[in-house]
Coordinates of C-alpha atoms in Angstrom, one line a residue:
M1 CA 1.7 -15.5 10.2
P2 CA 3.3 -13.3 13.0
I3 CA 6.6 -11.8 12.0
T4 CA 8.4 -13.5 14.9
A5 CA 7.1 -16.8 14.1
T6 CA 8.5 -16.6 10.6
I7 CA 11.8 -15.2 11.9
L8 CA 12.1 -18.0 14.4
E9 CA 11.1 -20.7 11.9
V10 CA 13.5 -19.4 9.1
A11 CA 16.3 -19.0 11.6
G12 CA 15.9 -22.7 12.6
V13 CA 15.5 -24.3 9.2
D14 CA 17.7 -21.9 7.1
P15 CA 19.7 -19.8 9.5
D16 CA 22.1 -18.3 6.7
R17 CA 19.1 -16.8 4.7
L18 CA 19.5 -13.1 4.4
A19 CA 16.8 -11.1 6.5
I20 CA 17.9 -7.4 6.3
V21 CA 20.5 -6.1 3.8
G22 CA 21.6 -2.3 3.7
G23 CA 24.5 0.1 3.4
D24 CA 25.4 -0.3 7.0
G25 CA 25.6 -4.1 7.0
Q26 CA 23.5 -7.2 6.7
L27 CA 21.8 -9.7 9.0
T28 CA 20.8 -13.3 8.5
Y29 CA 17.6 -14.7 10.1
S30 CA 19.7 -16.4 12.8
Q31 CA 21.6 -13.2 13.4
L32 CA 18.3 -11.2 13.7
A33 CA 16.8 -13.7 16.1
E34 CA 19.9 -13.9 18.4
G35 CA 20.6 -10.2 18.3
S36 CA 17.1 -9.4 19.1
R37 CA 17.7 -10.8 22.8
T38 CA 20.4 -8.4 23.7
M39 CA 18.6 -5.5 21.8
F40 CA 15.6 -5.9 24.0
A41 CA 17.5 -6.3 27.1
A42 CA 19.2 -2.9 26.3
V43 CA 15.9 -1.3 25.7
D44 CA 14.1 -2.6 28.8
A45 CA 17.1 -1.5 30.9
L46 CA 17.1 2.0 29.5
H47 CA 13.3 2.2 30.2
S48 CA 13.6 0.9 33.7
A49 CA 16.4 3.2 34.6
Q50 CA 14.2 6.2 34.3
T51 CA 13.1 7.7 37.7
D52 CA 10.2 9.6 36.2
P53 CA 9.3 7.9 33.0
P54 CA 7.0 9.5 30.4
S55 CA 3.3 7.8 30.6
P56 CA 2.7 6.0 27.3
A57 CA -0.4 6.8 25.4
P58 CA -3.3 4.8 26.8
E59 CA -3.7 3.0 23.4
T60 CA -0.4 1.3 24.1
H61 CA -2.0 -0.4 27.3
G62 CA 1.0 0.7 29.3
I63 CA 3.8 -0.8 27.2
P64 CA 6.7 1.5 26.9
I65 CA 7.4 3.1 23.6
T66 CA 10.7 3.1 21.8
A67 CA 11.2 5.4 18.9
V68 CA 13.8 5.3 16.3
S69 CA 14.8 8.7 14.4
L70 CA 17.8 7.8 12.4
T71 CA 18.8 8.4 8.8
S72 CA 20.0 4.8 8.5
A73 CA 17.4 2.6 6.9
F74 CA 19.3 -0.5 8.0
E75 CA 19.6 0.5 11.6
T76 CA 16.0 1.4 11.8
S77 CA 14.8 -1.8 10.2
R78 CA 17.1 -3.9 12.4
I79 CA 15.6 -2.3 15.6
I80 CA 12.0 -2.5 14.6
A81 CA 12.3 -6.1 13.5
G82 CA 14.3 -7.0 16.6
L83 CA 11.9 -5.7 19.1
A84 CA 8.9 -7.5 17.4
G85 CA 9.3 -10.5 19.6
F86 CA 9.0 -8.7 22.8
R87 CA 6.7 -6.6 24.9
A88 CA 7.6 -3.3 23.2
V89 CA 5.7 -0.7 21.1
S90 CA 8.0 0.7 18.5
A91 CA 7.7 4.0 16.4
T92 CA 9.7 5.4 13.6
I93 CA 10.0 9.3 13.5
D94 CA 11.4 10.9 10.5
P95 CA 14.5 13.0 11.5
R96 CA 13.8 15.4 8.6
W97 CA 10.5 16.6 10.0
P98 CA 10.4 20.0 11.6
L99 CA 11.9 19.8 15.0
S100 CA 8.7 21.0 16.6
H101 CA 6.7 18.1 15.0
Q102 CA 9.3 15.6 16.5
V103 CA 9.2 17.1 19.9
G104 CA 5.4 17.4 19.8
V105 CA 4.7 13.7 18.9
I106 CA 7.3 12.4 21.5
T107 CA 5.9 14.4 24.4
T108 CA 2.2 14.0 23.4
T109 CA 2.3 10.2 23.0
G110 CA 4.6 9.5 25.9
I111 CA 7.4 8.0 24.0
G112 CA 10.0 7.1 26.7
L113 CA 13.1 6.2 24.6
V114 CA 14.3 7.7 21.5
I115 CA 17.3 6.4 19.6
S116 CA 18.7 9.5 17.7
D117 CA 21.9 11.1 16.6
S118 CA 20.4 14.5 16.7
T119 CA 21.8 16.8 19.4
H120 CA 19.2 19.4 18.4
L121 CA 16.3 16.9 19.2
A122 CA 17.9 15.9 22.5
E123 CA 18.2 19.6 23.6
A124 CA 14.7 20.4 22.4
L125 CA 13.2 17.6 24.4
A126 CA 15.0 18.5 27.4
A127 CA 14.0 22.1 27.1
A128 CA 10.3 20.9 26.8
G129 CA 10.6 19.1 30.1
W130 CA 10.6 15.6 28.6
T131 CA 11.7 12.9 31.1
G132 CA 12.6 10.2 28.7
T133 CA 15.9 9.1 27.4
V134 CA 17.7 9.9 24.1
I135 CA 20.6 7.6 23.1
T136 CA 22.7 7.7 19.9
A137 CA 22.9 4.7 17.5
A138 CA 26.5 4.0 18.4
D139 CA 25.9 4.2 22.3
F140 CA 22.9 1.8 21.8
R141 CA 25.1 -0.6 19.8
A142 CA 27.6 -0.5 22.6
R143 CA 25.0 -1.2 25.3
E144 CA 23.8 -4.1 23.2
A145 CA 27.4 -5.7 22.9
A146 CA 27.9 -5.3 26.8
I147 CA 25.0 -7.6 27.6
D148 CA 25.6 -11.3 28.1
P149 CA 23.0 -13.2 25.9
A150 CA 22.9 -15.8 28.5
D151 CA 21.3 -13.3 30.8
T152 CA 18.5 -12.5 28.3
A153 CA 15.1 -13.9 27.3
P154 CA 14.4 -15.2 23.7
P155 CA 11.9 -13.6 21.5
S156 CA 8.3 -15.2 21.5
I157 CA 5.2 -14.9 19.6
R158 CA 2.9 -12.3 21.1
E159 CA -0.7 -11.9 21.8
A160 CA -2.7 -10.9 18.7
S161 CA -4.3 -8.0 20.6
E162 CA -1.0 -6.5 21.9
P163 CA -0.1 -3.1 20.6
F164 CA 2.9 -3.5 18.1
L165 CA 3.8 -0.3 16.3
M166 CA 2.9 3.4 16.5
L167 CA 2.8 5.2 13.1
F168 CA 2.1 8.7 12.0
S169 CA 0.0 9.9 9.2
S170 CA 1.9 13.0 8.2
G171 CA 4.5 15.4 9.7
T172 CA 5.5 17.6 6.9
T173 CA 2.7 20.2 6.6
S174 CA 0.7 19.6 9.8
N175 CA 1.0 18.0 13.1
P176 CA 1.3 14.4 12.8
K177 CA -1.6 12.1 13.7
A178 CA -0.5 9.0 15.7
F179 CA -2.1 5.6 15.5
I180 CA -1.5 2.1 16.9
K181 CA -1.2 -1.0 14.9
T182 CA -1.9 -4.3 17.0
R183 CA -0.1 -7.4 16.0
Q184 CA -3.3 -8.9 14.6
Q185 CA -3.8 -5.9 12.5
Y186 CA -0.3 -6.1 11.0
R187 CA -1.0 -9.9 10.5
D188 CA -4.3 -9.2 8.7
N189 CA -2.4 -6.7 6.4
V190 CA 0.3 -9.2 5.5
V191 CA -2.5 -11.7 4.5
V192 CA -3.8 -9.0 2.0
S193 CA -0.4 -8.2 0.6
S194 CA 0.7 -11.8 0.3
A195 CA -2.4 -12.6 -1.7
H196 CA -1.9 -9.6 -4.2
L197 CA 1.6 -8.0 -4.0
E198 CA 3.8 -11.0 -3.9
P199 CA 6.1 -10.9 -0.9
F200 CA 7.0 -14.6 -1.3
P201 CA 9.3 -16.7 0.8
G202 CA 13.0 -16.2 -0.4
V203 CA 12.1 -13.2 -2.5
A204 CA 14.7 -10.4 -2.3
T205 CA 12.8 -7.1 -2.2
L206 CA 14.5 -3.7 -2.6
A207 CA 12.8 -1.0 -0.5
P208 CA 14.7 2.2 -0.8
G209 CA 13.8 5.2 1.3
P210 CA 13.3 6.2 5.0
V211 CA 11.7 3.5 7.2
S212 CA 9.6 6.2 8.7
Y213 CA 7.6 6.0 5.4
S214 CA 4.7 3.7 6.0
L215 CA 5.3 2.2 2.4
T216 CA 8.9 1.3 3.3
L217 CA 8.0 0.1 6.8
Y218 CA 5.2 -2.2 5.4
A219 CA 7.8 -3.6 3.0
V220 CA 10.3 -4.5 5.8
I221 CA 7.5 -6.1 7.8
E222 CA 5.9 -8.0 5.0
S223 CA 9.2 -9.3 3.7
L224 CA 10.3 -10.7 7.1
A225 CA 6.8 -12.0 7.9
T226 CA 6.8 -14.1 4.7
G227 CA 10.5 -15.3 4.9
G228 CA 11.9 -13.0 2.2
S229 CA 14.8 -10.7 2.5
V230 CA 14.5 -7.0 2.5
H231 CA 17.2 -4.9 1.0
V232 CA 17.0 -1.2 2.3
A233 CA 18.7 2.1 1.4
D234 CA 18.7 5.3 2.9
D235 CA 17.5 6.9 -0.4
F236 CA 17.5 5.8 -4.1
D237 CA 20.9 6.4 -5.9
P238 CA 20.2 5.7 -9.4
F239 CA 24.0 5.2 -10.0
T240 CA 24.4 2.5 -7.4
M241 CA 20.9 0.8 -7.3
G242 CA 21.4 -0.9 -10.7
S243 CA 24.4 -2.8 -9.5
R244 CA 22.8 -3.6 -6.1
I245 CA 19.7 -5.1 -8.0
A246 CA 22.1 -7.2 -10.1
D247 CA 24.6 -8.2 -7.4
E248 CA 22.1 -9.0 -4.6
T249 CA 19.7 -10.8 -7.0
I250 CA 16.9 -8.6 -6.3
T251 CA 13.6 -9.3 -8.1
R252 CA 11.0 -7.1 -6.5
V253 CA 11.0 -3.4 -5.7
V254 CA 8.7 -1.6 -3.4
A255 CA 8.9 2.2 -3.9
V256 CA 7.2 5.6 -4.4
P257 CA 6.4 6.8 -7.8
A258 CA 9.3 9.2 -7.9
V259 CA 11.7 6.3 -7.3
V260 CA 10.1 4.1 -9.9
K261 CA 10.7 7.1 -12.4
A262 CA 14.3 7.2 -11.3
L263 CA 14.6 3.5 -11.7
A264 CA 13.3 3.5 -15.3
E265 CA 15.8 6.2 -16.1
A266 CA 18.7 4.2 -14.6
A267 CA 17.5 0.9 -16.4
R268 CA 17.7 3.0 -19.7
R269 CA 21.4 3.8 -19.1
T270 CA 22.4 0.2 -17.8
P271 CA 19.6 -2.2 -18.8
E272 CA 21.8 -5.3 -18.1
N273 CA 21.7 -4.6 -14.4
F274 CA 17.8 -4.8 -14.4
H275 CA 17.1 -7.8 -16.4
G276 CA 16.3 -10.0 -13.3
L277 CA 13.9 -7.5 -11.9
D278 CA 10.4 -9.1 -12.1
L279 CA 8.0 -6.9 -10.1
V280 CA 7.8 -3.3 -9.1
V281 CA 5.3 -2.4 -6.6
T282 CA 4.4 1.3 -6.0
G283 CA 2.0 3.3 -3.7
G284 CA 2.1 6.4 -1.6
A285 CA 1.1 8.8 -4.5
N286 CA -0.6 8.8 -7.8
L287 CA 1.3 7.0 -10.5
P288 CA 1.5 9.0 -13.7
A289 CA 0.8 7.1 -16.9
S290 CA 4.3 8.5 -18.1
I291 CA 6.1 6.6 -15.5
R292 CA 4.3 3.3 -16.3
S293 CA 5.1 3.8 -19.9
A294 CA 8.7 4.7 -19.3
L295 CA 9.2 1.5 -17.2
A296 CA 7.4 -0.7 -19.9
D297 CA 9.6 0.8 -22.7
V298 CA 12.9 0.0 -21.0
L299 CA 11.9 -3.2 -18.9
P300 CA 9.1 -4.8 -20.9
D301 CA 9.2 -8.1 -18.9
T302 CA 9.0 -6.2 -15.5
R303 CA 5.5 -6.1 -14.2
L304 CA 4.2 -3.0 -12.3
I305 CA 1.4 -2.9 -9.7
S306 CA 0.3 0.4 -8.4
Y307 CA -1.6 -0.1 -5.1
Y308 CA -3.9 2.0 -3.2
G309 CA -3.8 2.0 0.7
A310 CA -3.7 4.1 3.7
A311 CA -1.3 3.6 6.7
E312 CA -4.2 3.7 9.1
I313 CA -6.3 1.2 7.2
G314 CA -4.0 -1.0 5.1
F315 CA -3.9 -2.3 1.5
I316 CA -7.2 -1.8 -0.3
G317 CA -6.7 -2.3 -4.0
D318 CA -4.5 -1.9 -7.0
S319 CA -4.2 -1.0 -10.7
R320 CA -2.1 -3.0 -13.1
D321 CA -2.6 -1.3 -16.5
G322 CA -3.6 2.0 -18.2
D323 CA -3.0 5.2 -16.4
G324 CA -3.6 3.5 -12.9
T325 CA -6.6 5.7 -12.1
W326 CA -9.2 3.0 -11.8
I327 CA -8.5 0.6 -8.9
S328 CA -9.8 -2.9 -8.3
I329 CA -10.8 -3.5 -4.8
Y330 CA -9.3 -6.7 -3.1
D331 CA -12.0 -9.2 -2.5
T332 CA -11.7 -9.0 1.3
I333 CA -12.1 -5.1 1.5
G334 CA -15.3 -3.2 1.6
V335 CA -15.6 0.1 -0.2
E336 CA -18.4 2.7 -0.2
V337 CA -18.5 6.3 -1.4
R338 CA -20.8 8.6 0.8
D339 CA -21.8 12.2 0.8
D340 CA -21.5 14.7 3.7
S341 CA -24.7 13.3 5.3
D342 CA -23.3 9.8 5.3
A343 CA -25.7 8.7 2.5
R344 CA -24.3 6.3 0.0
L345 CA -23.8 7.9 -3.4
P346 CA -24.8 6.4 -6.8
D347 CA -22.0 5.2 -9.2
G348 CA -20.1 8.1 -10.8
E349 CA -20.6 10.8 -8.2
I350 CA -17.6 12.0 -6.1
G351 CA -17.7 11.7 -2.3
T352 CA -15.8 10.5 0.6
V353 CA -14.4 7.0 0.4
W354 CA -15.3 4.7 3.3
I355 CA -13.4 1.4 3.9
K356 CA -14.0 -1.7 5.9
A357 CA -10.8 -3.7 6.5
A358 CA -9.6 -6.1 9.2
A359 CA -6.3 -4.5 9.2
C360 CA -7.6 -1.0 10.1
S361 CA -6.4 0.7 13.2
D362 CA -9.0 1.3 16.0
G363 CA -8.3 5.1 16.0
Y364 CA -5.9 7.9 16.4
V365 CA -3.8 8.2 19.6
T366 CA -5.3 10.4 22.3
G367 CA -4.0 14.1 22.2
T368 CA -2.7 13.9 18.5
T369 CA -6.0 14.8 16.9
G370 CA -9.7 15.1 17.5
A371 CA -10.4 13.3 14.2
Q372 CA -12.4 10.1 14.2
L373 CA -10.7 7.2 12.0
R374 CA -13.0 4.1 12.6
R375 CA -16.6 4.0 13.6
P376 CA -18.2 1.3 15.8
D377 CA -19.5 -0.4 12.8
G378 CA -16.0 -1.0 11.5
W379 CA -16.1 1.4 8.6
A380 CA -13.2 3.9 8.4
T381 CA -12.1 7.0 6.3
V382 CA -9.0 9.0 6.0
G383 CA -10.8 11.8 4.0
D384 CA -10.0 10.5 0.5
Q385 CA -12.4 11.5 -2.2
G386 CA -13.5 9.3 -5.1
R387 CA -16.2 7.7 -7.2
I388 CA -17.3 4.1 -8.0
E389 CA -18.1 3.0 -11.5
N390 CA -18.6 -0.6 -12.7
G391 CA -17.2 -1.9 -9.5
L392 CA -13.8 0.0 -9.8
L393 CA -12.7 2.8 -7.6
Q394 CA -11.2 6.1 -9.0
L395 CA -9.6 8.6 -6.6
A396 CA -10.2 12.2 -6.8
G397 CA -7.7 13.2 -4.1
R398 CA -8.1 14.2 -0.4
A399 CA -10.8 16.6 0.7
G400 CA -8.5 19.5 0.0
D401 CA -8.1 18.1 -3.6
I402 CA -11.8 18.8 -4.4
A403 CA -12.7 22.3 -5.7
I404 CA -16.3 23.6 -5.8
T405 CA -16.6 26.0 -8.8
G406 CA -19.9 27.3 -10.0
G407 CA -21.6 24.6 -8.0
H408 CA -19.5 21.7 -9.7
K409 CA -17.3 19.3 -7.8
V410 CA -13.8 19.4 -9.6
S411 CA -11.0 16.9 -8.8
L412 CA -7.9 18.8 -9.0
P413 CA -5.6 15.6 -9.4
E414 CA -7.8 14.7 -12.6
I415 CA -6.8 18.0 -14.1
E416 CA -3.2 17.2 -13.3
R417 CA -3.4 13.8 -15.1
A418 CA -4.8 15.5 -18.2
F419 CA -1.5 17.3 -18.7
E420 CA 0.7 14.3 -18.1
G421 CA 0.8 13.5 -21.8
F422 CA 1.4 17.1 -22.7
D423 CA 4.7 17.2 -24.8
R424 CA 4.5 19.6 -27.8
G425 CA 8.0 20.9 -27.3
D426 CA 11.6 20.4 -28.4
R427 CA 13.3 17.8 -26.3
H428 CA 16.7 19.4 -26.7
S429 CA 16.0 23.1 -26.1
G430 CA 13.1 22.5 -23.6
Q431 CA 11.0 24.9 -25.6
G432 CA 7.2 24.3 -25.4
R433 CA 7.6 21.4 -22.8
L434 CA 6.0 21.1 -19.3
G435 CA 7.6 19.8 -16.3
E436 CA 5.4 19.0 -13.1
V437 CA 2.1 20.6 -12.7
C438 CA -0.2 21.4 -9.8
A439 CA -4.0 22.3 -10.1
I440 CA -5.1 24.6 -7.4
A441 CA -8.5 26.3 -6.5
L442 CA -8.3 30.2 -6.0
P443 CA -11.1 32.2 -4.3
D444 CA -13.6 33.9 -6.6
D445 CA -16.6 36.1 -5.6
G446 CA -18.9 34.9 -8.4
L447 CA -18.0 31.1 -8.6
G448 CA -16.8 30.5 -5.1
S449 CA -13.6 29.3 -6.6
I450 CA -11.8 29.1 -9.9
V451 CA -9.4 26.4 -11.1
A452 CA -5.8 27.4 -11.9
L453 CA -2.8 25.4 -13.1
V454 CA 0.6 26.1 -11.7
I455 CA 3.5 24.9 -13.9
E456 CA 7.1 24.0 -13.1
P457 CA 9.2 24.5 -16.2
A458 CA 10.6 21.2 -17.9
S459 CA 14.3 20.6 -17.2
V460 CA 16.7 21.6 -20.1
P461 CA 20.1 20.3 -20.9
G462 CA 22.7 21.4 -18.3
G463 CA 20.2 21.1 -15.6
G464 CA 18.5 24.4 -15.8
V465 CA 14.9 25.1 -16.3
G466 CA 13.3 26.8 -19.4
T467 CA 10.7 29.1 -18.1
S468 CA 10.7 31.2 -21.2
G469 CA 9.9 28.0 -23.2
T470 CA 6.8 27.1 -21.3
P471 CA 3.9 26.7 -23.7
D472 CA 1.6 29.9 -24.0
K473 CA -1.8 30.1 -22.6
A474 CA -3.6 29.6 -25.8
T475 CA -1.8 26.2 -26.3
L476 CA -2.4 25.1 -22.7
L477 CA -6.1 26.0 -23.0
D478 CA -6.6 24.1 -26.2
H479 CA -5.1 21.1 -24.6
A480 CA -7.2 21.3 -21.5
R481 CA -10.4 21.7 -23.6
A482 CA -9.7 18.6 -25.7
K483 CA -9.1 16.5 -22.5
L484 CA -11.4 17.9 -19.8
A485 CA -15.0 18.7 -19.1
P486 CA -15.7 22.5 -19.2
Q487 CA -15.9 22.9 -15.4
F488 CA -12.4 21.2 -15.2
V489 CA -10.6 23.6 -17.6
P490 CA -8.3 26.0 -15.8
R491 CA -9.1 29.7 -16.1
R492 CA -5.6 30.8 -15.2
F493 CA -2.1 29.6 -15.6
Y494 CA 1.0 30.2 -13.5
V495 CA 4.8 29.5 -13.6
L496 CA 6.9 28.7 -10.6
D497 CA 10.6 27.9 -10.9
R498 CA 10.0 25.0 -8.6
L499 CA 6.9 23.7 -7.0
P500 CA 7.0 23.3 -3.2
R501 CA 7.3 19.7 -2.1
T502 CA 7.3 17.4 1.0
V503 CA 10.6 15.8 2.0
G504 CA 9.1 12.7 0.2
G505 CA 8.7 14.6 -3.0
K506 CA 5.0 15.1 -3.0
I507 CA 3.8 18.5 -4.2
R508 CA 2.4 20.7 -1.6
R509 CA -0.8 22.0 -3.0
H510 CA -1.7 24.4 -0.2
E511 CA 1.8 26.0 -0.3
A512 CA 1.5 26.3 -4.2
V513 CA -1.8 28.4 -3.4
D514 CA 0.0 30.6 -0.9
L515 CA 2.8 31.3 -3.4
V516 CA 0.3 32.3 -6.1
M517 CA -1.8 34.4 -3.7
S518 CA 1.3 36.2 -2.5
G519 CA 2.5 37.2 -6.1
K520 CA 5.4 34.9 -6.2
A521 CA 4.2 33.0 -9.4
Q522 CA 4.3 34.4 -12.9
R523 CA 0.9 34.5 -14.5
L524 CA 0.7 33.5 -18.2

């Protein structure tokens, strides 16, 4: 069902039902519907006042683009949801991206209005010759308040083919690739998530983290499209989230694995705050088996679903037990694994994962990349690598996560998973324990590349790290040989005080390679 249809329906039959709740305030469905009138009027006036407006990307069909680049998850959710019932294309830009990336996507895609509190961004856009408008959140609120609702149009259900949102595939280590989601593509995605991830009417979902993350943004949209309430937070604070879950009667959480890990730790301290939590949905990164076990230990009645999806394509499948590496594909989704010549591979062989899904975007926005997303026959890929066995899909990472060593294809994430259960040390001193690990491929004249493992030492009491307590090379090799095929066993081991990460907490594999190659890591 269209998001606007649900908002209007709930506003009519249950006007006081909560729609969006955050640290900055809350909105009922009635307030969201009514407030959207003055919100769009303010946006429309700001676009119309421009004497030389930027030309929106051709994929928007001429609809002006409004971007929100705020740290407030509540304010971002309010604006995205409010504009959904009008002729508008919305985008969320992470204010923590490098400034050059923010300026690049705004100028390249023709965004005309940016709601941002960053003076640095406003100055950089002016210096780049951008002719759009930057307005702060407070000034935008003031403009909304100054408009008489009687002079505005109500929200309406839009045409299915109309562009709805512009999203980005990255922005932390490379120039972001932009793509458009039409309203029908989002509706198709909600159909899939409703069938498998349980965003049911009336369910209170906590979705902590920036709304610029596709995982959080999807949680906002699917909750409102199904008549639930979405509870947002700028980040996950383990000391306050437990009380929010209890006080706001939250039964469902959608979050990245790092947040699930923090949630399990918080539940161990105050389990009484989490007894009403029925379901945790996670995605966006591999879910280590240790996190699943930690959650099950402290909250045995809370279910955990780890889904696989891509922002460009939509929800694809999920895993509900074990180490989460084998994914059951949803019945409406097509999956094939192919080699570089586009030939379909037999079961068990690693290749590029191709997906056929109704929710898939048509392609990337002109000027942001030369990559092809979707072919004319409807099959699409984002470059994920994997294998199929017995009808289940196992991911091996992105193309950069596959190493060729001595003619063998080696999945670097598989090596990392083999060390998830490594714990032969003293929990109190940190001696002999591992923290996070990152498998990398280093150039080698004889084999093409060799596999190495970079280790971040485990934390020890007092908040420090125990580099000297890292297991020795012989112990690590013994573990690897017991868990992995010979070609997967790392030939070298390195230690870094801290592995490089994105703003979202994902380890940057390429930067880890650079640190090792530049001699900044300690070799064991």
